[in-house]
Amino acid sequence: CVMPVSVRTCHSQDVGCRYRFAHRQTPIIAWILNLKCVTFLFFLCPPSLYHHVPVCPSDAKEIVLKAQILAGGRGKGVFDSGLKGGVHLTKDPAVVGELANKMLGFNLTTKQTPKDGVKVKTVMVAEALDISRETYFAILMDRSCNGPVMVGSPQGGMDIEEVAASTPELIFKEVIDIFEGVRDEQALRMAANLGFKGPLQRQAADQIKRLYDLFLKVDATQVEVNPLGETPEGQVVCFDAKINFDDNAEFRQKAVFAMDDMTESDPTETEAAKWDLKYIGLDGNIACFVNGAGLAMATCDIIDLHGGKPANFLDLGGGVKERQVYEAFKLLTADPKVEAILVNIFGGIVNCAIIANGITKACRELELKVPLVVRLEGTNVHEAKRILSESGLPITAADNLDDAAKKAVAAIKK
């Protein structure tokens, strides 16, 4: 059912997707689209960094090269090689190798990458199809609707964020009933709102329904196609796609998760994941050690409220073991930006005594050299406080979150 577009061979099928919530790149989006017979663009990718001159279709009228990194805004990005733009078009096959050599092995900086950019290890090469019109289409989970919604705009492409901000009336939504799925009239209405007319409206509606089937089949939390384009020959094609998968569905999606590519992941985040820790690095200097995502975000907010800057988001989770506490401290103290550590634990299912034992062990073995502020509340809190007070370690106790944040900020200013 897949309608490939002119490319004869494919070493690696990849359209620069973002994988899971950790945004890991994976070479399977084309394979996934194929599961539900979605019309997409075939392409070539050099199989490794050392294949500096990708093969390209010799009969192509125009060729497109696209740097493969897990970040948006590539078209407006800049390479440290001096090349501007992570997406290039050329009608000269001889230039393909030259352009690829200016991308492969160099860092590409966009509005979504770290300031030093991300090293490009793969470049997608494909025949450039004429796109007579670009639209945007996505299916994602919406908390306000307690389920999936379709989001679309007749103006797709690189500036979709600007479209949403400046002309919100061009963003259309359709709530999907999880028991009925995408109804025919919904798909046709969305296709019409995207500007597809005549036979193309029915073709686009069919692609929309197939994309929703795909959304369910692979346990996605987001399927985004930008652009969902229209060719002069009258074909609706998914030219680029991004898919987020639900981590909780790993047991069902073994084929997908087996292809997890960690090469672009932050090393600290990768190490944290080994210990079931949710870690996201930030730009501040006060490390946060918290249980629960909501409490972790609140802790970051209140540090900022009192004039400090959080160095990270770290969610310890519920089933805590002393080793996790130790490994978490090891990660936090390895960050050279960290000038203080704030521990904020509300023990419901978490045993505060386990936290306290883990803290004292970590402080001794890691020879902690930055101020440590600890706020504990909940299960076994009195035992936990006794462990900390009798440890002889320079630990500052706090009565509540507000007090803890103030003391952490003050410790840095001393």
CSV table of C-alpha atoms in Angstrom, one decimal:
chain,number,residue,atom,x,y,z
A,1,CYS,CA,0.0,0.0,0.0
A,2,VAL,CA,2.9,2.3,0.5
A,3,MET,CA,3.6,4.5,-2.5
A,4,PRO,CA,7.3,5.2,-2.6
A,5,VAL,CA,8.5,8.2,-4.5
A,6,SER,CA,11.4,7.4,-6.9
A,7,VAL,CA,14.2,6.5,-4.5
A,8,ARG,CA,15.5,3.1,-5.4
A,9,THR,CA,17.5,2.0,-2.4
A,10,CYS,CA,17.3,2.9,1.3
A,11,HIS,CA,20.1,2.1,3.7
A,12,SER,CA,18.3,3.6,6.7
A,13,GLN,CA,14.8,4.8,6.9
A,14,ASP,CA,14.8,7.9,9.0
A,15,VAL,CA,13.0,11.3,8.9
A,16,GLY,CA,14.6,12.8,12.0
A,17,CYS,CA,11.9,11.8,14.5
A,18,ARG,CA,11.9,12.4,18.2
A,19,TYR,CA,11.8,9.2,20.1
A,20,ARG,CA,9.9,8.9,23.4
A,21,PHE,CA,9.8,11.7,25.9
A,22,ALA,CA,13.6,11.7,26.0
A,23,HIS,CA,13.7,12.7,22.3
A,24,ARG,CA,15.8,9.8,21.1
A,25,GLN,CA,16.4,9.5,17.4
A,26,THR,CA,15.4,6.2,15.7
A,27,PRO,CA,15.7,4.9,12.1
A,28,ILE,CA,12.2,3.4,12.0
A,29,ILE,CA,9.7,6.2,11.2
A,30,ALA,CA,9.3,5.1,7.6
A,31,TRP,CA,8.9,1.5,8.8
A,32,ILE,CA,6.2,2.7,11.2
A,33,LEU,CA,4.4,4.7,8.6
A,34,ASN,CA,4.5,1.6,6.4
A,35,LEU,CA,2.5,-0.3,9.1
A,36,LYS,CA,-0.6,1.6,8.2
A,37,CYS,CA,0.0,2.2,4.5
A,38,VAL,CA,0.7,5.9,5.0
A,39,THR,CA,2.0,7.6,1.9
A,40,PHE,CA,5.5,9.0,2.6
A,41,LEU,CA,8.7,10.0,0.9
A,42,PHE,CA,11.5,7.4,0.5
A,43,PHE,CA,15.1,8.5,0.8
A,44,LEU,CA,18.7,7.5,1.3
A,45,CYS,CA,20.9,7.9,4.3
A,46,PRO,CA,24.7,7.2,4.5
A,47,PRO,CA,25.0,4.2,6.8
A,48,SER,CA,27.7,5.8,8.9
A,49,LEU,CA,29.8,8.9,9.5
A,50,TYR,CA,32.5,7.5,7.2
A,51,HIS,CA,30.3,7.4,4.1
A,52,HIS,CA,30.9,11.1,3.4
A,53,VAL,CA,29.4,11.1,-0.1
A,54,PRO,CA,25.9,9.7,0.0
A,55,VAL,CA,24.5,7.9,-3.1
A,56,CYS,CA,21.6,9.8,-4.7
A,57,PRO,CA,19.1,9.0,-7.5
A,58,SER,CA,20.9,9.9,-10.7
A,59,ASP,CA,17.6,10.8,-12.5
A,60,ALA,CA,16.4,13.2,-9.8
A,61,LYS,CA,15.6,16.7,-11.1
A,62,GLU,CA,16.4,18.1,-7.7
A,63,ILE,CA,17.9,16.6,-4.6
A,64,VAL,CA,17.3,17.5,-0.9
A,65,LEU,CA,19.8,17.0,1.9
A,66,LYS,CA,18.6,17.2,5.5
A,67,ALA,CA,20.8,16.9,8.6
A,68,GLN,CA,19.4,14.3,11.0
A,69,ILE,CA,19.4,15.6,14.6
A,70,LEU,CA,16.8,15.5,17.3
A,71,ALA,CA,15.9,19.2,17.1
A,72,GLY,CA,13.5,21.4,15.2
A,73,GLY,CA,14.4,24.6,13.2
A,74,ARG,CA,17.1,22.8,11.2
A,75,GLY,CA,16.3,24.8,8.1
A,76,LYS,CA,17.3,28.0,9.8
A,77,GLY,CA,20.2,26.4,11.8
A,78,VAL,CA,24.0,27.1,11.4
A,79,PHE,CA,26.9,24.6,11.3
A,80,ASP,CA,30.2,25.3,12.9
A,81,SER,CA,31.6,24.5,9.5
A,82,GLY,CA,30.2,27.8,8.3
A,83,LEU,CA,27.4,26.2,6.4
A,84,LYS,CA,24.0,27.9,7.0
A,85,GLY,CA,20.9,25.7,7.1
A,86,GLY,CA,20.5,22.1,7.9
A,87,VAL,CA,18.3,21.6,4.8
A,88,HIS,CA,19.6,22.2,1.3
A,89,LEU,CA,18.3,21.7,-2.2
A,90,THR,CA,20.4,21.3,-5.3
A,91,LYS,CA,19.9,20.3,-8.9
A,92,ASP,CA,23.6,19.3,-9.3
A,93,PRO,CA,24.3,15.7,-8.1
A,94,ALA,CA,28.0,16.6,-8.0
A,95,VAL,CA,27.3,19.1,-5.1
A,96,VAL,CA,25.6,16.5,-2.9
A,97,GLY,CA,28.9,15.2,-1.6
A,98,GLU,CA,30.3,18.7,-1.0
A,99,LEU,CA,27.2,19.7,1.0
A,100,ALA,CA,27.2,16.4,3.0
A,101,ASN,CA,30.8,16.9,3.9
A,102,LYS,CA,30.0,20.3,5.4
A,103,MET,CA,27.3,18.6,7.5
A,104,LEU,CA,28.6,15.3,8.6
A,105,GLY,CA,30.8,15.5,11.7
A,106,PHE,CA,29.9,19.2,12.3
A,107,ASN,CA,27.7,20.7,15.0
A,108,LEU,CA,24.4,22.1,13.9
A,109,THR,CA,22.9,24.8,16.2
A,110,THR,CA,19.2,25.6,16.0
A,111,LYS,CA,16.8,27.3,18.4
A,112,GLN,CA,16.1,23.9,20.0
A,113,THR,CA,19.6,22.7,20.5
A,114,PRO,CA,22.2,23.5,23.2
A,115,LYS,CA,24.2,26.6,22.4
A,116,ASP,CA,27.1,24.5,21.1
A,117,GLY,CA,24.7,22.6,18.8
A,118,VAL,CA,24.5,18.8,18.1
A,119,LYS,CA,26.9,16.8,16.0
A,120,VAL,CA,25.4,15.6,12.8
A,121,LYS,CA,26.2,11.9,12.1
A,122,THR,CA,23.6,11.2,9.4
A,123,VAL,CA,22.3,13.2,6.4
A,124,MET,CA,19.1,12.2,4.7
A,125,VAL,CA,19.3,12.4,0.9
A,126,ALA,CA,16.2,12.2,-1.3
A,127,GLU,CA,14.7,13.3,-4.6
A,128,ALA,CA,13.1,16.7,-3.9
A,129,LEU,CA,9.5,16.5,-4.9
A,130,ASP,CA,7.7,19.7,-5.9
A,131,ILE,CA,5.3,20.6,-3.1
A,132,SER,CA,2.5,22.8,-4.5
A,133,ARG,CA,1.1,23.4,-0.9
A,134,GLU,CA,2.3,22.6,2.6
A,135,THR,CA,-0.1,21.9,5.5
A,136,TYR,CA,0.5,20.8,9.2
A,137,PHE,CA,-1.2,17.8,10.8
A,138,ALA,CA,-0.8,16.2,14.2
A,139,ILE,CA,-2.5,13.8,16.6
A,140,LEU,CA,-1.6,14.2,20.2
A,141,MET,CA,-2.8,13.6,23.7
A,142,ASP,CA,-4.7,16.6,25.2
A,143,ARG,CA,-5.2,16.7,29.0
A,144,SER,CA,-8.1,19.2,28.7
A,145,CYS,CA,-9.9,16.6,26.5
A,146,ASN,CA,-8.7,13.6,28.4
A,147,GLY,CA,-7.8,11.9,25.2
A,148,PRO,CA,-6.4,12.4,21.7
A,149,VAL,CA,-7.1,15.4,19.5
A,150,MET,CA,-6.3,16.2,15.9
A,151,VAL,CA,-4.6,19.5,15.2
A,152,GLY,CA,-4.1,20.9,11.8
A,153,SER,CA,-3.3,24.1,9.9
A,154,PRO,CA,-3.5,24.9,6.1
A,155,GLN,CA,-0.1,26.7,6.7
A,156,GLY,CA,2.5,24.1,7.4
A,157,GLY,CA,6.3,24.2,7.1
A,158,MET,CA,9.1,25.7,9.1
A,159,ASP,CA,7.2,28.5,10.6
A,160,ILE,CA,4.2,26.6,12.2
A,161,GLU,CA,5.0,28.0,15.6
A,162,GLU,CA,4.7,31.5,14.3
A,163,VAL,CA,1.4,30.6,12.6
A,164,ALA,CA,0.0,29.4,15.9
A,165,ALA,CA,1.2,32.5,17.7
A,166,SER,CA,0.2,35.2,15.1
A,167,THR,CA,-2.9,33.6,13.5
A,168,PRO,CA,-4.5,31.1,15.9
A,169,GLU,CA,-7.6,31.1,13.8
A,170,LEU,CA,-5.7,29.0,11.3
A,171,ILE,CA,-5.2,26.2,13.8
A,172,PHE,CA,-8.0,23.7,13.7
A,173,LYS,CA,-8.8,21.0,16.3
A,174,GLU,CA,-11.0,17.9,16.4
A,175,VAL,CA,-11.5,15.9,19.6
A,176,ILE,CA,-11.3,12.2,18.9
A,177,ASP,CA,-13.8,9.8,20.7
A,178,ILE,CA,-11.6,6.9,21.8
A,179,PHE,CA,-14.5,4.5,21.4
A,180,GLU,CA,-15.4,5.6,17.9
A,181,GLY,CA,-12.1,6.7,16.5
A,182,VAL,CA,-11.8,9.3,13.8
A,183,ARG,CA,-15.2,9.5,12.0
A,184,ASP,CA,-15.4,10.0,8.3
A,185,GLU,CA,-17.0,13.4,8.7
A,186,GLN,CA,-14.3,14.5,11.1
A,187,ALA,CA,-11.5,13.4,8.7
A,188,LEU,CA,-13.2,15.1,5.8
A,189,ARG,CA,-13.8,18.3,7.8
A,190,MET,CA,-10.1,18.4,8.9
A,191,ALA,CA,-9.0,17.8,5.3
A,192,ALA,CA,-11.2,20.7,4.2
A,193,ASN,CA,-9.8,22.9,6.9
A,194,LEU,CA,-6.3,22.0,5.7
A,195,GLY,CA,-7.4,23.3,2.3
A,196,PHE,CA,-7.6,20.1,0.3
A,197,LYS,CA,-10.2,20.1,-2.4
A,198,GLY,CA,-11.9,17.7,-4.7
A,199,PRO,CA,-10.3,14.2,-4.9
A,200,LEU,CA,-7.5,15.4,-2.7
A,201,GLN,CA,-9.9,16.0,0.2
A,202,ARG,CA,-10.8,12.4,0.2
A,203,GLN,CA,-7.2,11.3,-0.2
A,204,ALA,CA,-6.1,13.5,2.7
A,205,ALA,CA,-9.0,12.3,4.9
A,206,ASP,CA,-7.9,8.7,4.2
A,207,GLN,CA,-4.3,9.6,5.3
A,208,ILE,CA,-5.7,11.2,8.4
A,209,LYS,CA,-7.6,8.1,9.4
A,210,ARG,CA,-4.6,5.9,8.7
A,211,LEU,CA,-2.4,8.1,10.8
A,212,TYR,CA,-4.8,7.7,13.7
A,213,ASP,CA,-4.8,4.0,13.3
A,214,LEU,CA,-1.0,4.2,13.4
A,215,PHE,CA,-1.2,6.4,16.6
A,216,LEU,CA,-3.1,3.6,18.3
A,217,LYS,CA,-1.0,0.7,16.9
A,218,VAL,CA,2.4,2.0,18.1
A,219,ASP,CA,1.1,3.5,21.4
A,220,ALA,CA,2.1,7.0,20.4
A,221,THR,CA,1.5,10.1,22.4
A,222,GLN,CA,2.1,12.3,19.4
A,223,VAL,CA,2.2,11.8,15.6
A,224,GLU,CA,3.1,15.0,13.8
A,225,VAL,CA,3.4,15.4,10.0
A,226,ASN,CA,4.9,18.7,8.9
A,227,PRO,CA,4.5,19.1,6.1
A,228,LEU,CA,1.5,17.0,5.0
A,229,GLY,CA,2.0,18.2,1.4
A,230,GLU,CA,0.2,18.3,-1.9
A,231,THR,CA,2.2,17.6,-5.1
A,232,PRO,CA,1.4,19.1,-8.5
A,233,GLU,CA,0.6,15.5,-9.7
A,234,GLY,CA,-2.3,15.4,-7.2
A,235,GLN,CA,-0.8,13.2,-4.4
A,236,VAL,CA,-1.0,13.8,-0.7
A,237,VAL,CA,2.4,12.9,0.9
A,238,CYS,CA,3.8,12.9,4.4
A,239,PHE,CA,7.1,14.6,3.8
A,240,ASP,CA,8.4,14.7,7.3
A,241,ALA,CA,7.2,13.1,10.6
A,242,LYS,CA,7.8,13.1,14.3
A,243,ILE,CA,6.5,10.4,16.6
A,244,ASN,CA,6.6,10.3,20.4
A,245,PHE,CA,6.0,6.9,22.0
A,246,ASP,CA,4.6,6.2,25.4
A,247,ASP,CA,7.4,4.8,27.7
A,248,ASN,CA,4.8,2.8,29.6
A,249,ALA,CA,4.0,0.8,26.5
A,250,GLU,CA,7.5,-0.6,26.1
A,251,PHE,CA,6.3,-4.1,27.0
A,252,ARG,CA,3.9,-4.0,24.0
A,253,GLN,CA,6.2,-2.2,21.6
A,254,LYS,CA,9.4,-4.3,21.9
A,255,ALA,CA,10.3,-3.8,18.2
A,256,VAL,CA,10.1,-0.1,18.5
A,257,PHE,CA,12.0,0.3,21.8
A,258,ALA,CA,14.7,-2.2,20.7
A,259,MET,CA,15.7,0.4,18.1
A,260,ASP,CA,16.2,3.1,20.7
A,261,ASP,CA,19.3,5.2,19.7
A,262,MET,CA,21.0,6.8,22.6
A,263,THR,CA,23.8,8.6,20.7
A,264,GLU,CA,22.2,12.0,21.0
A,265,SER,CA,20.9,11.7,24.5
A,266,ASP,CA,22.4,13.7,27.3
A,267,PRO,CA,24.9,11.3,29.1
A,268,THR,CA,23.6,12.4,32.5
A,269,GLU,CA,20.0,11.7,31.5
A,270,THR,CA,21.1,8.3,30.2
A,271,GLU,CA,22.9,7.4,33.4
A,272,ALA,CA,20.0,8.6,35.5
A,273,ALA,CA,17.6,6.4,33.5
A,274,LYS,CA,19.7,3.3,34.5
A,275,TRP,CA,18.6,3.9,38.1
A,276,ASP,CA,15.0,4.8,37.3
A,277,LEU,CA,15.7,8.5,37.9
A,278,LYS,CA,14.0,11.2,35.7
A,279,TYR,CA,16.7,13.8,35.2
A,280,ILE,CA,16.7,17.0,33.0
A,281,GLY,CA,19.6,19.4,33.2
A,282,LEU,CA,19.0,23.1,33.6
A,283,ASP,CA,21.2,26.2,33.6
A,284,GLY,CA,21.2,27.1,37.3
A,285,ASN,CA,23.5,26.2,40.3
A,286,ILE,CA,21.1,24.7,42.9
A,287,ALA,CA,20.7,21.0,42.4
A,288,CYS,CA,17.2,19.6,43.2
A,289,PHE,CA,16.6,16.1,44.6
A,290,VAL,CA,12.9,15.5,44.8
A,291,ASN,CA,10.3,12.7,44.7
A,292,GLY,CA,7.4,13.2,42.3
A,293,ALA,CA,7.3,15.2,39.1
A,294,GLY,CA,4.8,17.8,40.4
A,295,LEU,CA,6.8,18.4,43.6
A,296,ALA,CA,10.0,18.6,41.5
A,297,MET,CA,8.5,21.3,39.3
A,298,ALA,CA,7.2,23.2,42.4
A,299,THR,CA,10.7,23.0,43.9
A,300,CYS,CA,12.2,24.5,40.8
A,301,ASP,CA,9.6,27.3,40.8
A,302,ILE,CA,10.1,28.2,44.5
A,303,ILE,CA,13.9,28.3,44.1
A,304,ASP,CA,13.4,30.8,41.3
A,305,LEU,CA,10.9,32.7,43.4
A,306,HIS,CA,13.6,33.3,46.0
A,307,GLY,CA,16.2,34.4,43.5
A,308,GLY,CA,17.9,31.2,42.8
A,309,LYS,CA,18.2,29.1,39.7
A,310,PRO,CA,17.7,25.3,39.6
A,311,ALA,CA,20.5,23.2,38.1
A,312,ASN,CA,18.2,20.3,37.2
A,313,PHE,CA,14.9,18.6,37.4
A,314,LEU,CA,15.3,15.2,39.2
A,315,ASP,CA,12.3,13.0,40.1
A,316,LEU,CA,13.3,10.1,42.4
A,317,GLY,CA,10.0,8.4,42.0
A,318,GLY,CA,8.2,6.2,44.5
A,319,GLY,CA,9.9,2.8,45.1
A,320,VAL,CA,13.1,4.3,46.4
A,321,LYS,CA,16.2,2.3,47.4
A,322,GLU,CA,19.3,3.6,49.1
A,323,ARG,CA,21.4,2.9,46.0
A,324,GLN,CA,19.2,5.2,44.0
A,325,VAL,CA,19.8,8.0,46.5
A,326,TYR,CA,23.5,7.4,46.3
A,327,GLU,CA,23.5,7.4,42.5
A,328,ALA,CA,21.4,10.5,42.3
A,329,PHE,CA,23.9,12.4,44.5
A,330,LYS,CA,26.7,11.1,42.4
A,331,LEU,CA,25.0,12.6,39.3
A,332,LEU,CA,24.3,15.9,41.0
A,333,THR,CA,27.8,16.4,42.5
A,334,ALA,CA,29.4,15.6,39.1
A,335,ASP,CA,27.8,18.7,37.6
A,336,PRO,CA,30.4,21.5,37.9
A,337,LYS,CA,27.7,24.2,38.0
A,338,VAL,CA,26.2,22.9,41.2
A,339,GLU,CA,26.9,25.1,44.2
A,340,ALA,CA,24.3,23.8,46.6
A,341,ILE,CA,21.9,20.8,46.8
A,342,LEU,CA,18.3,21.0,47.9
A,343,VAL,CA,16.6,17.7,49.0
A,344,ASN,CA,12.8,18.0,49.1
A,345,ILE,CA,11.0,14.7,50.0
A,346,PHE,CA,7.4,14.2,50.9
A,347,GLY,CA,7.2,10.6,52.0
A,348,GLY,CA,3.9,9.0,51.1
A,349,ILE,CA,5.0,5.7,49.7
A,350,VAL,CA,8.6,6.9,50.1
A,351,ASN,CA,10.3,5.9,53.4
A,352,CYS,CA,12.1,9.0,54.6
A,353,ALA,CA,14.5,6.8,56.7
A,354,ILE,CA,15.7,5.2,53.4
A,355,ILE,CA,16.3,8.6,52.0
A,356,ALA,CA,18.2,9.7,55.1
A,357,ASN,CA,20.5,6.6,55.1
A,358,GLY,CA,21.2,7.1,51.4
A,359,ILE,CA,22.0,10.8,51.9
A,360,THR,CA,24.5,10.1,54.8
A,361,LYS,CA,26.2,7.3,52.8
A,362,ALA,CA,26.5,9.5,49.7
A,363,CYS,CA,27.8,12.5,51.7
A,364,ARG,CA,30.6,10.4,53.2
A,365,GLU,CA,31.6,8.4,50.2
A,366,LEU,CA,31.4,11.2,47.7
A,367,GLU,CA,33.0,13.7,50.2
A,368,LEU,CA,30.3,16.3,49.5
A,369,LYS,CA,31.8,19.8,49.3
A,370,VAL,CA,28.7,21.9,48.6
A,371,PRO,CA,26.0,23.1,51.1
A,372,LEU,CA,23.2,20.6,51.5
A,373,VAL,CA,19.7,21.6,52.6
A,374,VAL,CA,17.2,18.8,53.4
A,375,ARG,CA,13.5,19.0,53.9
A,376,LEU,CA,11.8,15.7,54.8
A,377,GLU,CA,8.1,15.1,55.6
A,378,GLY,CA,6.0,12.0,55.8
A,379,THR,CA,6.6,8.3,56.5
A,380,ASN,CA,9.3,7.7,59.1
A,381,VAL,CA,10.2,11.3,59.1
A,382,HIS,CA,11.2,11.3,62.8
A,383,GLU,CA,13.6,8.4,62.3
A,384,ALA,CA,15.0,10.1,59.2
A,385,LYS,CA,15.7,13.3,61.1
A,386,ARG,CA,17.4,11.4,63.8
A,387,ILE,CA,19.7,9.7,61.3
A,388,LEU,CA,20.6,13.0,59.8
A,389,SER,CA,21.2,14.8,63.1
A,390,GLU,CA,23.3,12.0,64.5
A,391,SER,CA,25.4,11.7,61.4
A,392,GLY,CA,27.7,14.6,62.3
A,393,LEU,CA,27.5,15.8,58.7
A,394,PRO,CA,27.1,19.5,57.8
A,395,ILE,CA,23.4,19.2,56.7
A,396,THR,CA,21.0,22.1,57.0
A,397,ALA,CA,17.5,21.0,58.0
A,398,ALA,CA,14.5,22.9,56.8
A,399,ASP,CA,10.9,22.9,58.2
A,400,ASN,CA,9.1,23.3,54.9
A,401,LEU,CA,9.6,23.9,51.2
A,402,ASP,CA,9.7,27.7,51.4
A,403,ASP,CA,12.2,27.5,54.2
A,404,ALA,CA,14.3,25.0,52.3
A,405,ALA,CA,14.4,27.2,49.2
A,406,LYS,CA,15.4,30.3,51.1
A,407,LYS,CA,18.2,28.4,52.9
A,408,ALA,CA,19.5,26.9,49.6
A,409,VAL,CA,19.6,30.3,48.0
A,410,ALA,CA,21.2,31.9,51.0
A,411,ALA,CA,23.9,29.2,51.1
A,412,ILE,CA,25.1,30.2,47.7
A,413,LYS,CA,25.2,33.9,48.5
A,414,LYS,CA,27.4,33.4,51.5
